[in-house]
Short mmCIF file of C-alpha atoms in Angstrom, two decimals:
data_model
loop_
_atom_site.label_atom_id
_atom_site.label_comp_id
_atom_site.label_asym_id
_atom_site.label_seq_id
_atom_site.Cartn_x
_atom_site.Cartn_y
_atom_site.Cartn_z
CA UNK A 804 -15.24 45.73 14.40
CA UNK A 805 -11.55 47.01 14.39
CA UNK A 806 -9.94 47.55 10.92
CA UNK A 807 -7.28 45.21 12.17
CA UNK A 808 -9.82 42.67 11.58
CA UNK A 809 -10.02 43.02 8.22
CA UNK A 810 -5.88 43.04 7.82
CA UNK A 811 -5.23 39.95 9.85
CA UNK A 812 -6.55 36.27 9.05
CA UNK A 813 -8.43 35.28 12.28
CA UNK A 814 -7.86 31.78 13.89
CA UNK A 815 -10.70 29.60 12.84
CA UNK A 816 -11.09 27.96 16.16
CA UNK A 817 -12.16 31.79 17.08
CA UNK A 818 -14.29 31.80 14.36
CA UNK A 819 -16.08 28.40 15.35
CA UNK A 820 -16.46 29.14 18.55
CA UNK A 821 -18.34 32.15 17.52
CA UNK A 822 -20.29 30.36 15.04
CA UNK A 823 -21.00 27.81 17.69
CA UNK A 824 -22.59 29.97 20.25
CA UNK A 825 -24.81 31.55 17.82
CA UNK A 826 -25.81 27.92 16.12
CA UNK A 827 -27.05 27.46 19.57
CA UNK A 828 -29.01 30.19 19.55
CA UNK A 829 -30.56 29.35 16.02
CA UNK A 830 -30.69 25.60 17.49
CA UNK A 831 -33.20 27.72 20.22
CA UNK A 832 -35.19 29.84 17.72
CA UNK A 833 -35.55 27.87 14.21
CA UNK A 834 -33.36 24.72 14.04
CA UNK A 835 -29.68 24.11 13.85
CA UNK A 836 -27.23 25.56 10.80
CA UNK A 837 -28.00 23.67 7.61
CA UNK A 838 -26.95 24.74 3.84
CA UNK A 839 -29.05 21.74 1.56
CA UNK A 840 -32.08 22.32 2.38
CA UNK A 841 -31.58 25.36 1.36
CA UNK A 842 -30.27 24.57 -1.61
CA UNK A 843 -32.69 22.45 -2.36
CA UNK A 844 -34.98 24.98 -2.37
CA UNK A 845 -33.46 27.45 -3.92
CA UNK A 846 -32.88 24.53 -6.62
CA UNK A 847 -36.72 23.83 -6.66
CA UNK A 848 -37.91 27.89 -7.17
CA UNK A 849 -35.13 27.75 -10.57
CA UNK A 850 -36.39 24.89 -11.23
CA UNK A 851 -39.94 26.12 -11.06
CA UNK A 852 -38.75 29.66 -12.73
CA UNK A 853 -37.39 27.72 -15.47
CA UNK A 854 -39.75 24.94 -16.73
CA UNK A 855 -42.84 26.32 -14.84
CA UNK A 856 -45.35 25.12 -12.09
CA UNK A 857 -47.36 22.55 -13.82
CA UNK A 858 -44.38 20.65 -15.21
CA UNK A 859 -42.45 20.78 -11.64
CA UNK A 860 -45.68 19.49 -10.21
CA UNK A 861 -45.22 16.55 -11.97
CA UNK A 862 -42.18 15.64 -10.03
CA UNK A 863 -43.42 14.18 -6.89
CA UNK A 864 -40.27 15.27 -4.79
CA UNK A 865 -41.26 19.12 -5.31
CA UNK A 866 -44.70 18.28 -4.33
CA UNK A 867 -44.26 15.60 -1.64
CA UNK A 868 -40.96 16.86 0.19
CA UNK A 869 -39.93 20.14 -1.20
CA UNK A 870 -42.69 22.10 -2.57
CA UNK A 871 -40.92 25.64 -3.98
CA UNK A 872 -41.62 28.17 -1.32
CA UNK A 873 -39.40 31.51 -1.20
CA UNK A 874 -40.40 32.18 2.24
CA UNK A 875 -38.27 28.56 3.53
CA UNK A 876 -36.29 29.99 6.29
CA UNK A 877 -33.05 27.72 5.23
CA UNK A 878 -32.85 29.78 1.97
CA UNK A 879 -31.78 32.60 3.55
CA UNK A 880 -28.76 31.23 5.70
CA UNK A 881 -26.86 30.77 2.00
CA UNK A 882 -28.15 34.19 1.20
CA UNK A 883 -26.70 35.61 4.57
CA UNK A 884 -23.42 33.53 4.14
CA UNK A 885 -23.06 35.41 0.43
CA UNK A 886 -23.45 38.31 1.44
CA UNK A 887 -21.44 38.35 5.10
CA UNK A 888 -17.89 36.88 2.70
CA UNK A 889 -19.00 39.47 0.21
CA UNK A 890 -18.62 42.01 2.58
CA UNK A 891 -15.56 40.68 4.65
CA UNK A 892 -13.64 40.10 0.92
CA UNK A 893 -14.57 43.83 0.01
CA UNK A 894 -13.62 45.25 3.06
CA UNK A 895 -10.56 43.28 3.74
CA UNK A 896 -9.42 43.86 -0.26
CA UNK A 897 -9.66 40.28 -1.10
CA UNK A 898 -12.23 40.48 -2.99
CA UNK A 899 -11.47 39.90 -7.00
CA UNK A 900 -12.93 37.88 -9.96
CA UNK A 901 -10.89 34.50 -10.31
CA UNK A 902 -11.20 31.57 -12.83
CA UNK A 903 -9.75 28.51 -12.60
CA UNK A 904 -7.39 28.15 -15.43
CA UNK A 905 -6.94 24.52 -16.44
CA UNK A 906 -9.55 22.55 -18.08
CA UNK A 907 -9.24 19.39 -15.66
CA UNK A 908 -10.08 21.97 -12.82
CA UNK A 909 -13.54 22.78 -14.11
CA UNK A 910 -14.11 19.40 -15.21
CA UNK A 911 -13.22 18.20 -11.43
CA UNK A 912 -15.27 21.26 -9.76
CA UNK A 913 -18.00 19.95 -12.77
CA UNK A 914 -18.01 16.26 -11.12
CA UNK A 915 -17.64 17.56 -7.45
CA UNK A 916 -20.72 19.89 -7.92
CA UNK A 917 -23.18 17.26 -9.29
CA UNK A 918 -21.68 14.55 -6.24
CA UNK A 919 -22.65 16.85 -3.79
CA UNK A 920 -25.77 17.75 -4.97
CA UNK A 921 -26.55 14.17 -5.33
CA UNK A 922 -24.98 12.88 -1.92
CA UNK A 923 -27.25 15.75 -0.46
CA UNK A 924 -30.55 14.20 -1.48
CA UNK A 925 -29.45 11.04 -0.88
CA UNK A 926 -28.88 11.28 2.64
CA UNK A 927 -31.14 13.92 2.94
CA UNK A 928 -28.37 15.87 4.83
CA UNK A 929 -25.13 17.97 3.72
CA UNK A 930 -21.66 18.28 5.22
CA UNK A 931 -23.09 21.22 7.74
CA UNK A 932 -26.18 19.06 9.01
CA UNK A 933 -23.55 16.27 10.05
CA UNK A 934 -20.96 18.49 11.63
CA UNK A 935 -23.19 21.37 12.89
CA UNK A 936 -26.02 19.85 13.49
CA UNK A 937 -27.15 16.04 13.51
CA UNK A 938 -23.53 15.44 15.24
CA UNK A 939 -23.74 17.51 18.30
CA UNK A 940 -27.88 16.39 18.38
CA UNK A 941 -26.03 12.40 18.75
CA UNK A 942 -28.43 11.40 16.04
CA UNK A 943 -27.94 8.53 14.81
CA UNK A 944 -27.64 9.51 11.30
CA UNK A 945 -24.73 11.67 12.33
CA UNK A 946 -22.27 9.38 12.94
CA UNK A 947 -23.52 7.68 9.38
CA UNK A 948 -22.88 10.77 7.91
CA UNK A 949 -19.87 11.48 9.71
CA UNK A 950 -18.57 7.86 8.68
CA UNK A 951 -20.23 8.01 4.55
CA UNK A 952 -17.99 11.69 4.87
CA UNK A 953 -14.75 10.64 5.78
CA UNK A 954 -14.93 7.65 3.80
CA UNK A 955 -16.07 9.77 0.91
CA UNK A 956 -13.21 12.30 1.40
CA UNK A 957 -10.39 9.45 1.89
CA UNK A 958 -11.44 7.91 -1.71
CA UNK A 959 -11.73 11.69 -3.01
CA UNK A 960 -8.42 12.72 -1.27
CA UNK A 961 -6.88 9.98 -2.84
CA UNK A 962 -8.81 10.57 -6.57
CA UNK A 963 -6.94 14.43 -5.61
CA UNK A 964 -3.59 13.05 -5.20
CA UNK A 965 -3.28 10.66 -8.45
CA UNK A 966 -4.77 13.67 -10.13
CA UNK A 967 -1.94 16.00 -9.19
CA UNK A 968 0.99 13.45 -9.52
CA UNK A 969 0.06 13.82 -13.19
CA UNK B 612 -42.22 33.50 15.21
CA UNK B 613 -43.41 34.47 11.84
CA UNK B 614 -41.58 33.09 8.08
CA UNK B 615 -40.38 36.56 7.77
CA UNK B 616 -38.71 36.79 11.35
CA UNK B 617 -37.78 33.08 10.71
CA UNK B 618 -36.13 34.63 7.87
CA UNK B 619 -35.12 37.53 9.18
CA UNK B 620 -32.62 35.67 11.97
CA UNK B 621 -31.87 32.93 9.17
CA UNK B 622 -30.07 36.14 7.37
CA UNK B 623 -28.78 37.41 10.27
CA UNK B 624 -27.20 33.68 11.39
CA UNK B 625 -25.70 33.46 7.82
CA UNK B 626 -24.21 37.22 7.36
CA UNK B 627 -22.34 36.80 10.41
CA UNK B 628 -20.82 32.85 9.27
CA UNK B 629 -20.12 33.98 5.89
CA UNK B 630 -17.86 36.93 7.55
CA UNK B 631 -16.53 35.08 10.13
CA UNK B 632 -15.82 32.10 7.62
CA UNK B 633 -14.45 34.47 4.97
CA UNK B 634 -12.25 35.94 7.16
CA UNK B 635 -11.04 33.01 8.92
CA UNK B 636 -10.59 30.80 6.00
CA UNK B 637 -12.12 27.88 7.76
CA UNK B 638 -12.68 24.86 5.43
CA UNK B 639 -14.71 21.87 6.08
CA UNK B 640 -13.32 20.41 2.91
CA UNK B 641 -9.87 21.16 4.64
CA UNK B 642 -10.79 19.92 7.97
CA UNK B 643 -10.75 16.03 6.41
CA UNK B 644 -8.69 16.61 3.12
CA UNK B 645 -5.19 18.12 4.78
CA UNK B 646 -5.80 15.77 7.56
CA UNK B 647 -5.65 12.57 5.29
CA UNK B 648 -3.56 14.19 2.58
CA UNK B 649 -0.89 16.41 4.11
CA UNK B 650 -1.03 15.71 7.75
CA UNK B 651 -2.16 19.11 8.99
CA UNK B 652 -5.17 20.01 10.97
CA UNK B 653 -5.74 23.55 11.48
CA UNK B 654 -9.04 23.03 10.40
CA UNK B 655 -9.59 20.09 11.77
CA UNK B 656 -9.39 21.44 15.27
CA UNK B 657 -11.48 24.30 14.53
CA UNK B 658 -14.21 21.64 13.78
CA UNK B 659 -13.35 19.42 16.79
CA UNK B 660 -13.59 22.81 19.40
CA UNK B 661 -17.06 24.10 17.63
CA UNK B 662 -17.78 20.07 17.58
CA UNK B 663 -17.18 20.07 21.58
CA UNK B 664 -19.58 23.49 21.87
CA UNK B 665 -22.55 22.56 20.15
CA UNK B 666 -23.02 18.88 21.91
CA UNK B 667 -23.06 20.48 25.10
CA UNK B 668 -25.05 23.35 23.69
CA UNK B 669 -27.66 21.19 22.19
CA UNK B 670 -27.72 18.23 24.76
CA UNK B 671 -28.46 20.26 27.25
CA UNK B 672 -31.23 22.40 26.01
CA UNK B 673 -32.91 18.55 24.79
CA UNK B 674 -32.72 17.94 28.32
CA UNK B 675 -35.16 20.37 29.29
CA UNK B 676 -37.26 19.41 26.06
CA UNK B 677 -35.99 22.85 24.29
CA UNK B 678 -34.44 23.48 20.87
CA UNK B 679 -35.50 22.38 17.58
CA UNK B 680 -33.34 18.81 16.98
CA UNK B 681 -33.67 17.42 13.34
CA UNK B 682 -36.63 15.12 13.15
CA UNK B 683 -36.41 12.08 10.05
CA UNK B 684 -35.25 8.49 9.87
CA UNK B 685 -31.69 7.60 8.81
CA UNK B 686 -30.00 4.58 7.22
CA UNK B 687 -27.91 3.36 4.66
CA UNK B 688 -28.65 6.41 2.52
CA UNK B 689 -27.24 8.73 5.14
CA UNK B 690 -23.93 6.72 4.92
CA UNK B 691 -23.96 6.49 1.22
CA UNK B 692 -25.18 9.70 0.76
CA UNK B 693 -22.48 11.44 2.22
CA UNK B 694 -19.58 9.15 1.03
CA UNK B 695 -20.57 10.69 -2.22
CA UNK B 696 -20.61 14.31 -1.37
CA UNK B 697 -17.24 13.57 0.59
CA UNK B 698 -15.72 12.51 -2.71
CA UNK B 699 -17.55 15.35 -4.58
CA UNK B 700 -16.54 18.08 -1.69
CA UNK B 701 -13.04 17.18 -2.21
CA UNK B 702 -13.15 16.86 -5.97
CA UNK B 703 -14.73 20.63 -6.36
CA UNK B 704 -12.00 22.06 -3.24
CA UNK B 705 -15.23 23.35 -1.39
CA UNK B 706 -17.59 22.22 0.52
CA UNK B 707 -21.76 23.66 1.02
CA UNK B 708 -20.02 26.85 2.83
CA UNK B 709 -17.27 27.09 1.26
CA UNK B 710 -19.43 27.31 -2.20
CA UNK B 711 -21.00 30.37 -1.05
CA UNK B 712 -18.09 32.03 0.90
CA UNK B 713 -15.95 31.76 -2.19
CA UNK B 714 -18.42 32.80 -4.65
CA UNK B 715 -18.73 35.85 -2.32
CA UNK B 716 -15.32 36.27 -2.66
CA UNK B 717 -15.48 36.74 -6.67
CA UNK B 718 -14.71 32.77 -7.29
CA UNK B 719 -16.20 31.87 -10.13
CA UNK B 720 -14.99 28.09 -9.66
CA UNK B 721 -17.06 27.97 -6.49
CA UNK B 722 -20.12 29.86 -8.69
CA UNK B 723 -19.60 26.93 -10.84
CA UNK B 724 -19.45 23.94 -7.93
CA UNK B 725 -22.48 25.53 -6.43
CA UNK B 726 -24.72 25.46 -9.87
CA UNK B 727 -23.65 22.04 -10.41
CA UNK B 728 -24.80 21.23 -6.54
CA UNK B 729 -28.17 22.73 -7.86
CA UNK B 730 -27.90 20.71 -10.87
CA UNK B 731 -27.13 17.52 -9.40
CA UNK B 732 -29.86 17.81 -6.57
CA UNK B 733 -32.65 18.30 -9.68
CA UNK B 734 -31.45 15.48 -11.35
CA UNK B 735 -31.88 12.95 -8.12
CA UNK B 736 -35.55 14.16 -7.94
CA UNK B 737 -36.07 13.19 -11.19
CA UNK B 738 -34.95 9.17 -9.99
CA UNK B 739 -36.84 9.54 -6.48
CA UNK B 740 -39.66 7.31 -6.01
CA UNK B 741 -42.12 8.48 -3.99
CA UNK B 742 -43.13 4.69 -3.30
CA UNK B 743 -40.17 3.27 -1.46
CA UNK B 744 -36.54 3.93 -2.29
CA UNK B 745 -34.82 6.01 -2.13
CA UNK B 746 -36.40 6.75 1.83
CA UNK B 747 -40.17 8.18 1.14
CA UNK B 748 -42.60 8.36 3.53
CA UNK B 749 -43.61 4.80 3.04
CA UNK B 750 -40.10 3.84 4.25
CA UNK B 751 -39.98 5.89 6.41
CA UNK B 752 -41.26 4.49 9.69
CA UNK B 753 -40.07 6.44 12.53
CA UNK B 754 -38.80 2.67 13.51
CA UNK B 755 -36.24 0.01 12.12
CA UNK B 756 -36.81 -0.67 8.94
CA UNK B 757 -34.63 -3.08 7.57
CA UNK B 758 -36.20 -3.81 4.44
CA UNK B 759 -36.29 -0.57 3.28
CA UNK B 760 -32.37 0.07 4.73
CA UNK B 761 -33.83 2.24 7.63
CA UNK B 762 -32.54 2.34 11.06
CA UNK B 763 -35.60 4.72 12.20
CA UNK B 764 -34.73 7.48 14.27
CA UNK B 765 -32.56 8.17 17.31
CA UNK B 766 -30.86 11.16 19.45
CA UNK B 767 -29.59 12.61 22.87
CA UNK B 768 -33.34 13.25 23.56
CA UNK B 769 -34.58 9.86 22.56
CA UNK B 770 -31.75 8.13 25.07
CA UNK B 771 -32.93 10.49 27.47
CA UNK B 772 -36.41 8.81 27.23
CA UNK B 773 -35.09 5.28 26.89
CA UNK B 774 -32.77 5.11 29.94
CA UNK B 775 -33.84 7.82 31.87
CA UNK B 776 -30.49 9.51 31.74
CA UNK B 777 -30.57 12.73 31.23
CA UNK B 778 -29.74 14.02 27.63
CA UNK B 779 -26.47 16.15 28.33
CA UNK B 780 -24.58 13.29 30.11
CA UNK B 781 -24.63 11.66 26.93
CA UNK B 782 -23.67 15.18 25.53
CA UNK B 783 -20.36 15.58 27.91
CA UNK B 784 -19.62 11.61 26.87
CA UNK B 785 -19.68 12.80 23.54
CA UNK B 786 -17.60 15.59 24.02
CA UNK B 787 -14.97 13.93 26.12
CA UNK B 788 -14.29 11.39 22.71
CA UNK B 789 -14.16 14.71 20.31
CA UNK B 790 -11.52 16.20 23.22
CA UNK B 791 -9.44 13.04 23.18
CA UNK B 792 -9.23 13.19 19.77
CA UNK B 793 -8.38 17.52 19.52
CA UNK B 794 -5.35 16.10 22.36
CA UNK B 795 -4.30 13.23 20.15
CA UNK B 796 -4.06 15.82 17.16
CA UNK B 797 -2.17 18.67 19.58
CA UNK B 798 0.68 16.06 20.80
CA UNK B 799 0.90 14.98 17.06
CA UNK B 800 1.72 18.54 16.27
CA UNK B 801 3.68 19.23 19.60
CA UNK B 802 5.50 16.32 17.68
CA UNK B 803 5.71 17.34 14.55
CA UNK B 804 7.06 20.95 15.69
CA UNK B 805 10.11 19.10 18.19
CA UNK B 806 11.14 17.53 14.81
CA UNK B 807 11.18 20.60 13.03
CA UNK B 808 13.17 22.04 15.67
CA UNK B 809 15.81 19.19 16.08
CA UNK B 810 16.35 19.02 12.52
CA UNK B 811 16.82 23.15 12.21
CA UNK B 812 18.95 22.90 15.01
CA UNK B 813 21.07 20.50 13.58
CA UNK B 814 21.01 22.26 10.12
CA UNK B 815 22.66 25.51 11.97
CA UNK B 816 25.03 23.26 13.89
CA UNK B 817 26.59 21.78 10.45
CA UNK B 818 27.41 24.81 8.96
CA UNK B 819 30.73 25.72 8.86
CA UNK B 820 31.87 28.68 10.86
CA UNK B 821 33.28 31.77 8.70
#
């Protein structure tokens, strides 16, 4: 990879083609790109870590749908995706500690987080599953999800815009 | 293969999206929010082109019975479900890759989004009933389901079966609709920039000459 990749931004439809090709390939080997299960997963092992087995166990979602299991092949997609921006930030210098600085940002990003996390389970898909995945299969949960997402994101959008009008 | 090659190629997969993402700044959060809120859709393209790829990718590897296509029932909570996130994505300015691809930036307001995705995910399991609703097993029929708010379970491979037709027509159908909407976007730009033009033309023409 040329250094001149890590001065320049690259054009995203590059990107996704890339990333579309080799979601093919993964579509061939394990299964299409997906993030929440994943993170479901990764929430069920802290979970697990946390409170212990025997008191997870009494959940029946962590014993009937996602029983903790390191070795779920989903978990380490996330992991991959961590560590491939760690190392394009660090090598392209853009890597640096930020916070956000107002209050009503981390509230927002508070409220986002638990949404997502929550529309996740829900549907039982995330915003990778519909686009990358369930879309392109023409399931027919993928135009639901495409439909529940834009929907979601018009209301949010316009949550975003009364919030920054003051 | 084995869970550790599974693994193995899962890393693989995601070290190569999280650079490409990083570097590229895609956004799926982006792709919907500057479309509805500010009218510009360099994302949204990206989406659209890598939309195009995959359906004829995947349609026409379920044609010949390959690839491993998602297998559960959908309904009302897959529309609902998602109309949540969508506000949530937009809400926390990052989506499920963007979460990670930040954080791996040094964002600590994407650390924070993604431990309150964790969060919220626990605290649905602690509502779910393994009974009925929201979809379990016993609602989950592989059929309609109406009662329960199911639709059962439906894709490029199961039209294939139904009609006969082979799984990528449906595919190129597909992605002839996601192309007329990348041209509808292009001539709204092409549209946009002629404006932008006409008007800094005119700009230069009204200024006096020294």
């Amino acid at each position: 990879m040329t250094p001149e990749f890590f001065k320049k931004t690259l054009d995203p439809v590059i990107a996704l083609v890339a990333i579309s090709v080799l979601d093919i390939f993964l579509f061939l080997v394990v299964g299409a790109w997906t993030v929440g299960g994943g993170e479901t997963m990764m929430t069920g092992l802290i979970a697990q870590a946390i409170i212990g087995e025997e008191a997870l166990g009494r959940l029946p979602f962590w014993t009937l749908v996602f029983e903790p299991d390191a070795g779920y092949w989903k978990i380490y997609i996330s992991l991959g995706m961590l560590f491939g921006a760690f190392v394009g930030a660090v090598l392209s210098k853009e890597f640096y500690i930020r916070f956000p600085r107002r209050l009503s940002e981390w509230v927002m990003i508070t409220i986002g987080g638990l949404l997502m996390g929550i529309g996740i389970r829900l549907a039982f898909v995330c915003n990778v599953s519909t686009f990358f995945g369930m879309g392109p299969e023409m399931n027919m949960g993928g135009y639901l999800a495409i439909s529940g997402i834009i929907a979601g994101a018009w209301v949010g959008s316009m949550i975003y815009k009364r919030i920054l009008e003051g | 293969m084995s869970v550790i090659g599974q693994c193995l190629v899962a890393f693989l997969f995601g070290s190569v999206v999280g650079l490409l993402v990083q570097r590229s700044r895609f956004c799926n959060t982006a792709a919907l929010r500057d479309a509805i809120l500010f009218k510009t859709y360099r994302n949204t393209k990206a989406l659209l082109v890598g939309m195009m790829i995959l359906t004829i990718g995947f349609t026409t590897f379920m044609t010949f019975g390959e690839g491993h296509p998602m297998y559960f029932d959908v309904g009302l909570n897959t529309f609902a479900g998602l109309f949540i996130f969508g506000i949530g994505m937009v809400l926390a300015g990052a989506c499920t890759v963007s979460t990670w691809v930040k954080t791996g930036e040094g964002n600590i307001g994407a650390l924070w989004a993604l431990l309150f995705t964790f969060v919220g995910m626990f605290l649905f399991s602690l509502v779910w009933s393994a009974n009925y609703w929201p979809p379990a097993p016993a609602s989950m029929t592989g059929e309609p389901n109406l009662e329960a708010l199911q639709l059962g379970y439906a894709n490029a491979a199961t039209l294939q079966e139904k009609f006969g037709v082979p799984a990528v027509v449906f595919g190129v159908v597909q992605a002839g609709v996601l192309y007329l909407i990348y041209r509808a976007i292009r001539r709204k730009e092409m549209a946009q920039e002629e404006h932008h033009h006409a008007m800094a033309t005119h700009a230069t023409a009204a200024q006096p000459a020294e």
